[in-house]
PDB file of C-alpha atoms in Angstrom:
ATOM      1  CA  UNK A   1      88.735  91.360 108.242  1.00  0.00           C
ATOM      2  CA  UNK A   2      87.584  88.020 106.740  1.00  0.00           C
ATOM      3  CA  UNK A   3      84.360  86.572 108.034  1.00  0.00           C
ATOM      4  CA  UNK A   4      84.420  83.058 109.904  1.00  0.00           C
ATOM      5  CA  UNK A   5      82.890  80.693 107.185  1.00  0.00           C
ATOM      6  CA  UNK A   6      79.376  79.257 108.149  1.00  0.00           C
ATOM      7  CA  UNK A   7      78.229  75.983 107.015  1.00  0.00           C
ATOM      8  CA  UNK A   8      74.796  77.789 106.116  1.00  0.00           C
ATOM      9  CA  UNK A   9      76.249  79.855 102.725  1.00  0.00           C
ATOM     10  CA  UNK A  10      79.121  78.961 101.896  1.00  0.00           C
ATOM     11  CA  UNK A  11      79.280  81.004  98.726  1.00  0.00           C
ATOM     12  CA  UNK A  12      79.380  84.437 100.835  1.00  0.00           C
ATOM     13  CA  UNK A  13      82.234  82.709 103.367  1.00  0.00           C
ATOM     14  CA  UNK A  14      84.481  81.771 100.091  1.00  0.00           C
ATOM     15  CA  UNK A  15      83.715  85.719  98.624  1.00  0.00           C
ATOM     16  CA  UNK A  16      83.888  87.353 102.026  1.00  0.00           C
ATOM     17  CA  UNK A  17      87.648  85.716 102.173  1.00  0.00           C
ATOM     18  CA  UNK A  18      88.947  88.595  99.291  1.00  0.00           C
ATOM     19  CA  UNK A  19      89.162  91.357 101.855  1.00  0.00           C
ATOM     20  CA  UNK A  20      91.908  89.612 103.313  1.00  0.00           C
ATOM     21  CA  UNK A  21      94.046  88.948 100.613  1.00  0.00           C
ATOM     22  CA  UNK A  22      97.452  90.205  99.554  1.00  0.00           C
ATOM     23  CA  UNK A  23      95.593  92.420  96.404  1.00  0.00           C
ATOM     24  CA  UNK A  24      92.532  93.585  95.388  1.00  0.00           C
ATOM     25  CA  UNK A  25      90.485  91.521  94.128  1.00  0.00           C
ATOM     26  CA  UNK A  26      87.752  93.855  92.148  1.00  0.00           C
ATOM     27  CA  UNK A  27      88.847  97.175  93.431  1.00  0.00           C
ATOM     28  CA  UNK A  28      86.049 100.273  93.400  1.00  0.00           C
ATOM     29  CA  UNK A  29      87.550 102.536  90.932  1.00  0.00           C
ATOM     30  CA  UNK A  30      87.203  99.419  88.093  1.00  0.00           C
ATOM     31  CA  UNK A  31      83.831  99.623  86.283  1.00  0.00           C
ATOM     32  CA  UNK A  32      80.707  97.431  88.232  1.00  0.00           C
ATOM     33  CA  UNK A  33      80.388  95.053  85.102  1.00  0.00           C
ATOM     34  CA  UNK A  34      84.061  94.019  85.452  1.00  0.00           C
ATOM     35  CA  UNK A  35      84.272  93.894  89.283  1.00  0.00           C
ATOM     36  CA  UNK A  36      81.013  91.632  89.088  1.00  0.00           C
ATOM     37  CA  UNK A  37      83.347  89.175  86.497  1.00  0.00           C
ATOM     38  CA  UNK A  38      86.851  89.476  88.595  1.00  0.00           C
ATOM     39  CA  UNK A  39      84.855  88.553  91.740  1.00  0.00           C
ATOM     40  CA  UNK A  40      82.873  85.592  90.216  1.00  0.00           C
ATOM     41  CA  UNK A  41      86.261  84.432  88.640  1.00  0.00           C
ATOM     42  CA  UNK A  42      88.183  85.358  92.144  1.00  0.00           C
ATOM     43  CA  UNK A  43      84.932  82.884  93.958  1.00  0.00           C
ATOM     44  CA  UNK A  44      86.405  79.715  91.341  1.00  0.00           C
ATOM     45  CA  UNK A  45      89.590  80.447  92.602  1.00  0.00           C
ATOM     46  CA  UNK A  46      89.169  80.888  96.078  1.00  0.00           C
ATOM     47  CA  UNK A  47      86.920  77.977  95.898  1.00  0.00           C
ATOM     48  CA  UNK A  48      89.574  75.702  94.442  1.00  0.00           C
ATOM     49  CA  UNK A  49      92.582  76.817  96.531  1.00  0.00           C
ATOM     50  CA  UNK A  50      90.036  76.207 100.142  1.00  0.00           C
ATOM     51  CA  UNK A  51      89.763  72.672  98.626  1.00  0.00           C
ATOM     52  CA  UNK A  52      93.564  72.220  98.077  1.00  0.00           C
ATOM     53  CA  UNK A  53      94.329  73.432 101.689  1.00  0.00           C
ATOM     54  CA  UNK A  54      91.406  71.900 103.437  1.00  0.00           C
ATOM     55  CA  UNK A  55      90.455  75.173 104.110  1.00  0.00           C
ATOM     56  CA  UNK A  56      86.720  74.759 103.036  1.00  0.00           C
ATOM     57  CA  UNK A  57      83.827  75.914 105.907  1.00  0.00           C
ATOM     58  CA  UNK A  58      83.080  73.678 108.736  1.00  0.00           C
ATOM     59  CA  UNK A  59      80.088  71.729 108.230  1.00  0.00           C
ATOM     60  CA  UNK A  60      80.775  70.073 104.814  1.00  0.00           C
ATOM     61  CA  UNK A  61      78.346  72.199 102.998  1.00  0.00           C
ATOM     62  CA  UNK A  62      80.822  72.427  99.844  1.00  0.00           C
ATOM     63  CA  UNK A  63      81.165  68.791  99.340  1.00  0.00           C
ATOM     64  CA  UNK A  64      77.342  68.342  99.600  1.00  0.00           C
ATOM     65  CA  UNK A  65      77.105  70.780  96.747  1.00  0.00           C
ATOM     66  CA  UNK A  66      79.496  69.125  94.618  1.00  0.00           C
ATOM     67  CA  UNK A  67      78.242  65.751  95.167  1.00  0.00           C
ATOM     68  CA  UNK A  68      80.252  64.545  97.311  1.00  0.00           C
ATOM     69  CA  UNK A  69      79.434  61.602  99.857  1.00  0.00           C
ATOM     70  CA  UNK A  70      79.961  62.503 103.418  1.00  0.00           C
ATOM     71  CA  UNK A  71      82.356  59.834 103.540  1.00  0.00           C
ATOM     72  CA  UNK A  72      84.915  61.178 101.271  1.00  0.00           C
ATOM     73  CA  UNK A  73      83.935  64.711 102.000  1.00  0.00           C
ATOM     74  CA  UNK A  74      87.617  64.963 103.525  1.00  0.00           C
ATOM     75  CA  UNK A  75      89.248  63.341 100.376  1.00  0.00           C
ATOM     76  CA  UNK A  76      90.652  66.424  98.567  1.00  0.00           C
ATOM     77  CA  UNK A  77      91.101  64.961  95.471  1.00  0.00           C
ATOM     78  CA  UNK A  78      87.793  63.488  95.072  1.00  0.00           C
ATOM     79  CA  UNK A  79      86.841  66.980  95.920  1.00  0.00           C
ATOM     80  CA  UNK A  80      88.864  68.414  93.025  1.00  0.00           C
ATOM     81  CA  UNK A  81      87.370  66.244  90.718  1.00  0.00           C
ATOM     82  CA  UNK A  82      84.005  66.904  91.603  1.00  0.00           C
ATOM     83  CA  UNK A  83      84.694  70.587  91.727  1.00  0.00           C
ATOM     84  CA  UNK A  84      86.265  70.029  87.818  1.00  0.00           C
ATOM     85  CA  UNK A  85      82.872  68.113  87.016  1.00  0.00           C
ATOM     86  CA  UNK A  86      81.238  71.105  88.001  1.00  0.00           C
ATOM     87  CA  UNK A  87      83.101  73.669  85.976  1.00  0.00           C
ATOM     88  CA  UNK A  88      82.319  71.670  83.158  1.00  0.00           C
ATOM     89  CA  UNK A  89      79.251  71.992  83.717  1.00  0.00           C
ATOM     90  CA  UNK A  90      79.412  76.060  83.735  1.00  0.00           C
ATOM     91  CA  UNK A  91      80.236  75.435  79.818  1.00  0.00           C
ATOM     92  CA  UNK A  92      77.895  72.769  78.607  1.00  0.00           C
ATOM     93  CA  UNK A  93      74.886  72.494  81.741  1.00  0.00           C
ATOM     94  CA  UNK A  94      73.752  73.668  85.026  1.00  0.00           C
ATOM     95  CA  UNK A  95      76.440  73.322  87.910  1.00  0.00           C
ATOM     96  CA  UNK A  96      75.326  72.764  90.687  1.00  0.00           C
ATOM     97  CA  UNK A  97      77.696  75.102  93.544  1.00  0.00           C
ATOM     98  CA  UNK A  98      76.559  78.230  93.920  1.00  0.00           C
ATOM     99  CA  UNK A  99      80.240  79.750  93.481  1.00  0.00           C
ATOM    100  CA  UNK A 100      80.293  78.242  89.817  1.00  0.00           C
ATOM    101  CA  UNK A 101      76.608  79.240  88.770  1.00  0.00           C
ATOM    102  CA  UNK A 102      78.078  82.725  89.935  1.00  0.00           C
ATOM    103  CA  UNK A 103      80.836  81.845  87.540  1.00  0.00           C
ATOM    104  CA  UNK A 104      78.480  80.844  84.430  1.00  0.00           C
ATOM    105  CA  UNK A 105      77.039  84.166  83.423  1.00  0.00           C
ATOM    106  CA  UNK A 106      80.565  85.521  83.476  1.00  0.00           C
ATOM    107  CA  UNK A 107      82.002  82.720  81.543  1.00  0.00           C
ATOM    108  CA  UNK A 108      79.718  83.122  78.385  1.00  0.00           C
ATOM    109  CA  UNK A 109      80.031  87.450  78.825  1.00  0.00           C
ATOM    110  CA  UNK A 110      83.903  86.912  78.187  1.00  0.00           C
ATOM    111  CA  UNK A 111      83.603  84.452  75.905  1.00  0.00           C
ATOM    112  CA  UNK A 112      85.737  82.555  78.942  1.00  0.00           C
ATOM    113  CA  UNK A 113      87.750  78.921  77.931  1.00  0.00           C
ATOM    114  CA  UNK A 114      88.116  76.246  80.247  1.00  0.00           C
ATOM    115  CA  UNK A 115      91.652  76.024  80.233  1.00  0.00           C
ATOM    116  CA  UNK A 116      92.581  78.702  82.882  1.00  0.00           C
ATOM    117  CA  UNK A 117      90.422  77.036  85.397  1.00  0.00           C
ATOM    118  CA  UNK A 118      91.771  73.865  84.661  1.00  0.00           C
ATOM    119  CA  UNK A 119      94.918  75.055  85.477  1.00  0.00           C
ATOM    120  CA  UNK A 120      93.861  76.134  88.726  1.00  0.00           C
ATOM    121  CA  UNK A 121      92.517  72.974  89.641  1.00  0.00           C
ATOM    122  CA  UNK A 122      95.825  70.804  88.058  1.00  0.00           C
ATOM    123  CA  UNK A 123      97.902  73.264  90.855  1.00  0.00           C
ATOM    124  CA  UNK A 124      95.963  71.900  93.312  1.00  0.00           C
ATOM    125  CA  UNK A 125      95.923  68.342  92.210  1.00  0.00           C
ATOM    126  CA  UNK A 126      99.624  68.238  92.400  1.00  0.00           C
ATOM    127  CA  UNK A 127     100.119  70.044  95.768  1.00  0.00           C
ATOM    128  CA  UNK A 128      98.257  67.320  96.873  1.00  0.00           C
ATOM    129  CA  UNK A 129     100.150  64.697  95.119  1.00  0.00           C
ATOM    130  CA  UNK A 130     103.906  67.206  94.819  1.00  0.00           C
ATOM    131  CA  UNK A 131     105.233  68.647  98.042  1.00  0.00           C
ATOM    132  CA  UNK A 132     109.221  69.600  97.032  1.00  0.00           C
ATOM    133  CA  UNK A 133     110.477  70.549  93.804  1.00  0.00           C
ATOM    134  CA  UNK A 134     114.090  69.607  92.548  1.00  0.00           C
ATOM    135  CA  UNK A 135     114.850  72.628  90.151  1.00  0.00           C
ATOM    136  CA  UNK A 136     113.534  76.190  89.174  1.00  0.00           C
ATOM    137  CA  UNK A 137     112.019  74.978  86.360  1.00  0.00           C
ATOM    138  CA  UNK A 138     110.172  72.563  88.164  1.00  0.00           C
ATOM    139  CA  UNK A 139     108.551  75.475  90.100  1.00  0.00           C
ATOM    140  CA  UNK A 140     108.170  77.886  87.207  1.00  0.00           C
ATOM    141  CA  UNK A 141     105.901  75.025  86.047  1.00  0.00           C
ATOM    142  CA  UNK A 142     103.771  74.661  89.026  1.00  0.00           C
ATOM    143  CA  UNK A 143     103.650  78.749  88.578  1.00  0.00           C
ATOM    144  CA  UNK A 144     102.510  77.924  85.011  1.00  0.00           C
ATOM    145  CA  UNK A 145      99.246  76.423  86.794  1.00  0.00           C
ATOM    146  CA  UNK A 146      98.863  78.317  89.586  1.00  0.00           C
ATOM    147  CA  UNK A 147      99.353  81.775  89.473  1.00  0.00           C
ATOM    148  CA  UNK A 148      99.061  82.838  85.389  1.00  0.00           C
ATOM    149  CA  UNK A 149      95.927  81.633  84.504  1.00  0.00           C
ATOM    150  CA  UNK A 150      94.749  84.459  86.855  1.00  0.00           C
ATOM    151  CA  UNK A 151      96.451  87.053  84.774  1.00  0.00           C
ATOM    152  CA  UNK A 152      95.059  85.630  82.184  1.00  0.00           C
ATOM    153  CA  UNK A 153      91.486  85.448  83.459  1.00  0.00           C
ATOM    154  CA  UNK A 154      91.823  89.294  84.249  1.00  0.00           C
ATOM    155  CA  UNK A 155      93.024  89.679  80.771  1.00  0.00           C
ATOM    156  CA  UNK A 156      90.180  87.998  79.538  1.00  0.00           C
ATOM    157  CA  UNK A 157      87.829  89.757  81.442  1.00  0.00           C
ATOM    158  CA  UNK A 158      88.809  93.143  80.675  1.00  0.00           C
ATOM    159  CA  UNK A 159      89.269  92.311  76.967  1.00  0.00           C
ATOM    160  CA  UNK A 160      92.502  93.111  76.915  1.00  0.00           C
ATOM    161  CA  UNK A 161      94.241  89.812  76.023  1.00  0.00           C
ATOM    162  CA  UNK A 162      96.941  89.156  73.535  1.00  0.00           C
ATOM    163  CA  UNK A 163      99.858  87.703  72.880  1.00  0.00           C
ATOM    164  CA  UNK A 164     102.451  89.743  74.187  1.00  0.00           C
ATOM    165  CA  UNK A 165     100.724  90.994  77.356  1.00  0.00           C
ATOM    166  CA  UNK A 166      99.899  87.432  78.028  1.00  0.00           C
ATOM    167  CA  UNK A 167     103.793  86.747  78.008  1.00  0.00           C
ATOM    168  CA  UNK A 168     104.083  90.052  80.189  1.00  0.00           C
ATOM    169  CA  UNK A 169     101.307  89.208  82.367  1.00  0.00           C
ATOM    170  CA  UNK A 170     102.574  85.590  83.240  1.00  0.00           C
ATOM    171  CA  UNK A 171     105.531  87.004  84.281  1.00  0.00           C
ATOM    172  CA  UNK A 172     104.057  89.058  87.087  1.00  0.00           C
ATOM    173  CA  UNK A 173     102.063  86.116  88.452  1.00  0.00           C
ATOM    174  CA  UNK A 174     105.097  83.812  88.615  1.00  0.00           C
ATOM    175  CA  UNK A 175     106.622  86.553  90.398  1.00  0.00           C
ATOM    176  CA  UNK A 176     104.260  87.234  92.875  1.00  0.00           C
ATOM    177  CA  UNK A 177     103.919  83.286  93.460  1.00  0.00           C
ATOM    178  CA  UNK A 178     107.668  82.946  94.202  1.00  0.00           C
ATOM    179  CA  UNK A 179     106.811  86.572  96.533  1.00  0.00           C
ATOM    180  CA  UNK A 180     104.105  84.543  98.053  1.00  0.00           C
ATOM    181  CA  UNK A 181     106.023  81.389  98.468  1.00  0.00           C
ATOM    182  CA  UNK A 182     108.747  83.477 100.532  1.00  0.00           C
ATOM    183  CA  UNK A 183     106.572  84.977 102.438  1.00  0.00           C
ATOM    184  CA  UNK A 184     104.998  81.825 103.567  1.00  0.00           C
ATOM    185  CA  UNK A 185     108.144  79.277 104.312  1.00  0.00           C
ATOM    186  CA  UNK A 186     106.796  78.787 107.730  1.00  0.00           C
ATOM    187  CA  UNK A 187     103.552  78.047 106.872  1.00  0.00           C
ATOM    188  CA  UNK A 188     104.076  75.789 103.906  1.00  0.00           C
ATOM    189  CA  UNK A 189     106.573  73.748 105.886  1.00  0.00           C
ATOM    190  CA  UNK A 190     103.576  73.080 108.358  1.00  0.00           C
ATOM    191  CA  UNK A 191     101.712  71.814 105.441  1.00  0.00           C
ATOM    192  CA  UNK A 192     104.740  69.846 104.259  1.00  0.00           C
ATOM    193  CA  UNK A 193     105.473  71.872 101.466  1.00  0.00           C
ATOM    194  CA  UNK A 194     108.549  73.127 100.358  1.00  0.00           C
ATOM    195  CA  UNK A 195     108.333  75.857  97.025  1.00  0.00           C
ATOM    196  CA  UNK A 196     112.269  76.346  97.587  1.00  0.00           C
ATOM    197  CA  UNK A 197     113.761  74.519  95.164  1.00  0.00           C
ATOM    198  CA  UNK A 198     116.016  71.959  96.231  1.00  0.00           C
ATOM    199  CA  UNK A 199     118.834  72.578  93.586  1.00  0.00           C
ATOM    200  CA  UNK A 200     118.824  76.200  95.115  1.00  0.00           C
ATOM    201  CA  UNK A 201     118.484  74.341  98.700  1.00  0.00           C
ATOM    202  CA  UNK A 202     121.842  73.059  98.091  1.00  0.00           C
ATOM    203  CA  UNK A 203     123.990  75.561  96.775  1.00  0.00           C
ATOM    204  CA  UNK A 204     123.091  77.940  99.457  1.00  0.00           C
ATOM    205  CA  UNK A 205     123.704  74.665 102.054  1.00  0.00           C
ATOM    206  CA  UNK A 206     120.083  75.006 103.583  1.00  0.00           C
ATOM    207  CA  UNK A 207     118.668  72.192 104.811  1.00  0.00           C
ATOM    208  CA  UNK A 208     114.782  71.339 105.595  1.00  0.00           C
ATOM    209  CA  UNK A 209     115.409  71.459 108.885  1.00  0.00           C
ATOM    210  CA  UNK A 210     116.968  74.909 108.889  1.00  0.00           C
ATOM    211  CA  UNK A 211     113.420  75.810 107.495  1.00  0.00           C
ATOM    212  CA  UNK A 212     111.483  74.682 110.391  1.00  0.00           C
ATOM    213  CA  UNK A 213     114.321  77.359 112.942  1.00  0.00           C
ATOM    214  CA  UNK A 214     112.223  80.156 114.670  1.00  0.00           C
ATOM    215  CA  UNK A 215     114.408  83.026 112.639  1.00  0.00           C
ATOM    216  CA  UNK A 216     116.631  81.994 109.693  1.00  0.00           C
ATOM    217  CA  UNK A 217     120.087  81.457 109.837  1.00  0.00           C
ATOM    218  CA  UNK A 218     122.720  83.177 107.249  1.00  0.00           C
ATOM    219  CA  UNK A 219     122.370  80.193 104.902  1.00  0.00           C
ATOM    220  CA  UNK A 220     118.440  80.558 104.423  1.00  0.00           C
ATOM    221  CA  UNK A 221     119.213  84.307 104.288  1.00  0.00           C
ATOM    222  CA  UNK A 222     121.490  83.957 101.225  1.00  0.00           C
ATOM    223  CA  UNK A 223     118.521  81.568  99.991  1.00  0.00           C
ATOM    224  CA  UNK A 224     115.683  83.512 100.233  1.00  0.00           C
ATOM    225  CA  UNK A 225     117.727  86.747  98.960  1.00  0.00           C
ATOM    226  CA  UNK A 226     118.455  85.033  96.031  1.00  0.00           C
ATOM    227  CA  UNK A 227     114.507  83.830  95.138  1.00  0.00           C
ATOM    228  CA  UNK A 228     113.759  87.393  96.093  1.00  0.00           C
ATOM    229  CA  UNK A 229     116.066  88.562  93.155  1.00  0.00           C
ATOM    230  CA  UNK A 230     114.688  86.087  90.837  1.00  0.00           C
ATOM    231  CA  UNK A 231     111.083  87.719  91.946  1.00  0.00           C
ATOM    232  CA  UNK A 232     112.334  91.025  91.318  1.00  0.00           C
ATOM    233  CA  UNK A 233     113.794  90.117  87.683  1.00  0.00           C
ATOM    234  CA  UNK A 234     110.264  88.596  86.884  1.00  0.00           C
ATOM    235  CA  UNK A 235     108.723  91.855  87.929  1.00  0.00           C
ATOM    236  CA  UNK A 236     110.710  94.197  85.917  1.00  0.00           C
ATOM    237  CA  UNK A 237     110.552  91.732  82.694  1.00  0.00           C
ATOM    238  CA  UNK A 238     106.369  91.644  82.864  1.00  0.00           C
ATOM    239  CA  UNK A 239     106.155  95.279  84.306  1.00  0.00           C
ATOM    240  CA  UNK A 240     105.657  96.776  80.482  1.00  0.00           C
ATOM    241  CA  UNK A 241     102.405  95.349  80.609  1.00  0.00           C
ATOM    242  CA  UNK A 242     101.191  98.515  82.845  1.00  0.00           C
ATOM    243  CA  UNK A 243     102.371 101.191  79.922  1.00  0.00           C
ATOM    244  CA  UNK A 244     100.679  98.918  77.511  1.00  0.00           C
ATOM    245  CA  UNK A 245      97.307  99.411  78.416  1.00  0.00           C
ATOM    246  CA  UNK A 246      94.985 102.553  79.544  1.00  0.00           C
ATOM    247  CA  UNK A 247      92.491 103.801  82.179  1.00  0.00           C
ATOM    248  CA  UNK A 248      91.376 102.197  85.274  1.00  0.00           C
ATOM    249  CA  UNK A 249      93.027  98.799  84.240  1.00  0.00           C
ATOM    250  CA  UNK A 250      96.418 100.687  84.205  1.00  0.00           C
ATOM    251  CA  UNK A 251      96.166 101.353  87.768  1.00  0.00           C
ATOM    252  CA  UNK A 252      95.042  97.675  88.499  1.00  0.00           C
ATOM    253  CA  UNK A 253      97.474  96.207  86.850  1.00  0.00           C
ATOM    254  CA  UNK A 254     100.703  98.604  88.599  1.00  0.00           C
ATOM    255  CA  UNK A 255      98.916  97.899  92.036  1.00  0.00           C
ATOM    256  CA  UNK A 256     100.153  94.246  91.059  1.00  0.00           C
ATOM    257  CA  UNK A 257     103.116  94.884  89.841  1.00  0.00           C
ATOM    258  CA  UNK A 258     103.850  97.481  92.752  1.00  0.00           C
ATOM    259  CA  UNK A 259     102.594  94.963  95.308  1.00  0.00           C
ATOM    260  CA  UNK A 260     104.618  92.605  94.224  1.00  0.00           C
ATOM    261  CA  UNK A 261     107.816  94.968  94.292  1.00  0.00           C
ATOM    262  CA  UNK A 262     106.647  96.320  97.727  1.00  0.00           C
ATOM    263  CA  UNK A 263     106.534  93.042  99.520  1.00  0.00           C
ATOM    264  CA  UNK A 264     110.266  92.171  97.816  1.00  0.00           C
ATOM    265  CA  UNK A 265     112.077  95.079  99.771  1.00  0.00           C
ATOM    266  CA  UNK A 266     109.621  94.055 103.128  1.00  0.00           C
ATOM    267  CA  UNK A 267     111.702  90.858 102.758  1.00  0.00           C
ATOM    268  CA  UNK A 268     114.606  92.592 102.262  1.00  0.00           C
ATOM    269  CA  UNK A 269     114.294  94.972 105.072  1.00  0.00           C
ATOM    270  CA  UNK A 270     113.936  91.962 107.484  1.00  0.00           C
ATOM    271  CA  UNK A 271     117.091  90.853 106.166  1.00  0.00           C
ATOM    272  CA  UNK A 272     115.556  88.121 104.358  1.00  0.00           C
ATOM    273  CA  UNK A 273     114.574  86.595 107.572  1.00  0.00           C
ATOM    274  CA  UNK A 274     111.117  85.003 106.656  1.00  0.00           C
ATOM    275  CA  UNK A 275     110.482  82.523 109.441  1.00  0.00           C
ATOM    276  CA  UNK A 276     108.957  84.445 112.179  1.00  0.00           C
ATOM    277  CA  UNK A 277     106.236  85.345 109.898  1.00  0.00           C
ATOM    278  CA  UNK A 278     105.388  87.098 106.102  1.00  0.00           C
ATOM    279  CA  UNK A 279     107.059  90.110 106.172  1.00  0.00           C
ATOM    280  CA  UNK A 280     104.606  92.925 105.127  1.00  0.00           C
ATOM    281  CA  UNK A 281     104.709  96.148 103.314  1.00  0.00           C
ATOM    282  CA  UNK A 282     103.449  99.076 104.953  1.00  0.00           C
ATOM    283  CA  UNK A 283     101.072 101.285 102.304  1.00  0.00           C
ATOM    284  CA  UNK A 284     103.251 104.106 102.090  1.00  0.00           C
ATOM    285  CA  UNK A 285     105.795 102.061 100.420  1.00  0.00           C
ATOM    286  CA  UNK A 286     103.295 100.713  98.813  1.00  0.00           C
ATOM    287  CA  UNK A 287     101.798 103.984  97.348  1.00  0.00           C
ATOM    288  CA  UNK A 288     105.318 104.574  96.355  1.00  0.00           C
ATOM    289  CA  UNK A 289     105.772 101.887  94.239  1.00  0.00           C
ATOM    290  CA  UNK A 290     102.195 102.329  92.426  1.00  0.00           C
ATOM    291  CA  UNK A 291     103.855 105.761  91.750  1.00  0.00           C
ATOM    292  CA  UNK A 292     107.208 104.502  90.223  1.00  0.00           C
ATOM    293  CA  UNK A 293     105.162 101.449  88.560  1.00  0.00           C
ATOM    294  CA  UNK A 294     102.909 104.104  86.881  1.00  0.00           C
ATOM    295  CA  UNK A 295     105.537 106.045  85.351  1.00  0.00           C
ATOM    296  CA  UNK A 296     107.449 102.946  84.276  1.00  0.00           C
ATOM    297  CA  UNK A 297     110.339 103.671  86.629  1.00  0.00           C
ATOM    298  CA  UNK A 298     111.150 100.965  89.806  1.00  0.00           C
TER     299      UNK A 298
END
């Protein structure tokens, strides 16, 4: 279970928070070095998405780290540039949040770029700035920024990186953003966002409002079935990646790739009806699908 944050260490609130996610973060069967680099990395982008949601701890102890005034300390944006100040500074200085200094030893290790974090941060930027988005491409570019660069990074940190399992790779992390997406309609929607796209929106007849309904209706059903198969078709297009590599990261990588196809047939098995709440998978599906990933079946 995640921790409440404290305003007194921050750093430990944002890295207590990867118990509770949907995947491991630096599971114990990977070697220490790399579960040391996934979980500085995983701090950066825990970090950056607690800024885009407001989700930071109470107290304001992040902003003071970064710089920030107490008088903007709610301004997310002025927090995202500070944060992006800061990363630079993991490259060329000393940064100054703990959560990045974690990040600096890990950066030069890996021989780490910039651009992946950058990414991260751009995602945030523009849910703060983007809140519906007209087509699937339009999506598969937000994707772009905020999911791949983490496949990358784990690339990256394992030393595994090139061209074609990058390509692979992205296309499991645009899947399991459009997974997470579905999973979170409700939620989003209380955010005002919307990661349907509204070309999709209308050809299934599904309007916002239909969203905010405490089950979904047949229209939304149809909808979210259909994302759901688009998830599934990115799976099974980036799901090579798992035969292309050995070891421990083999077994990392299909618990993504099985995740991801585990949560798809939760939705389904809800009958695509999302709104009450994510629909999760239980682990012995789950196992199942590490099984099926592993031997390149599913």
């Amino acid at each position: 279970m995640t921790r409440t944050p404290t305003a007194r260490d921050p750093e430990r609130a944002t890295l207590d928070k990867a118990a509770g996610e949907n995947f491991p973060v630096a599971p114990f069967f990977l070697p220490r070095a790399w579960r040391v680099d996934l979980m500085a990395v995983y701090g950066f982008a825990r970090l950056v998405d607690d800024i885009g949601d407001g989700d930071l701890a109470p107290g304001g102890a992040d902003a003071r780290l970064l710089g920030v005034s107490p008088g903007e300390a709610e301004d997310r944006l002025v927090l995202l540039d500070a944060l992006e100040a800061d990363l630079r500074r993991v490259f060329d200085g000393t940064p100054r949040h703990p959560l990045l200094r974690r990040l600096q030893p890990t950066v030069r290790r890996r021989s780490l770029t910039p651009e992946p974090f950058l990414g991260l941060i751009a995602a945030n930027r523009q849910d703060q700035l983007v809140t519906r988005y007209e087509t699937c491409d339009d999506l598969l570019a937000y994707c772009e920024l905020s999911a791949n660069p983490v496949g990358r990074l784990v690339l990256a940190v394992t030393g595994t990186s090139t061209p074609e399992r990058i390509r692979r790779s992205d296309a499991v992390c645009t899947a399991l953003q459009i997974i997470e997406h579905l999973q979170d309609v409700a939620e989003d929607l209380g955010r005002d966002r919307i990661y349907l796209p509204a070309a999709d929106m209308k050809r299934f007849h599904v309007q916002e409002s239909d969203l905010a309904a405490p089950t979904a209706g047949a229209s939304v059903r149809a909808l979210v079935a259909y994302e759901a198969e688009r998830a599934r078709g990115l799976l099974n297009e980036g799901a090579p990646l798992v035969g292309s590599v050995h070891g421990r990261l083999k077994l990392l990588l299909a618990g993504f790739v099985a995740g991801g196809r585990a949560a798809v047939h939760a939705i389904a098995a809800a009958e695509y009806d999302v709104l009450p709440g994510p629909p999760k998978p239980g682990k012995t599906r789950l196992l199942r699908e590490v099984g099926l990933t592993l031997r390149g079946e599913g």
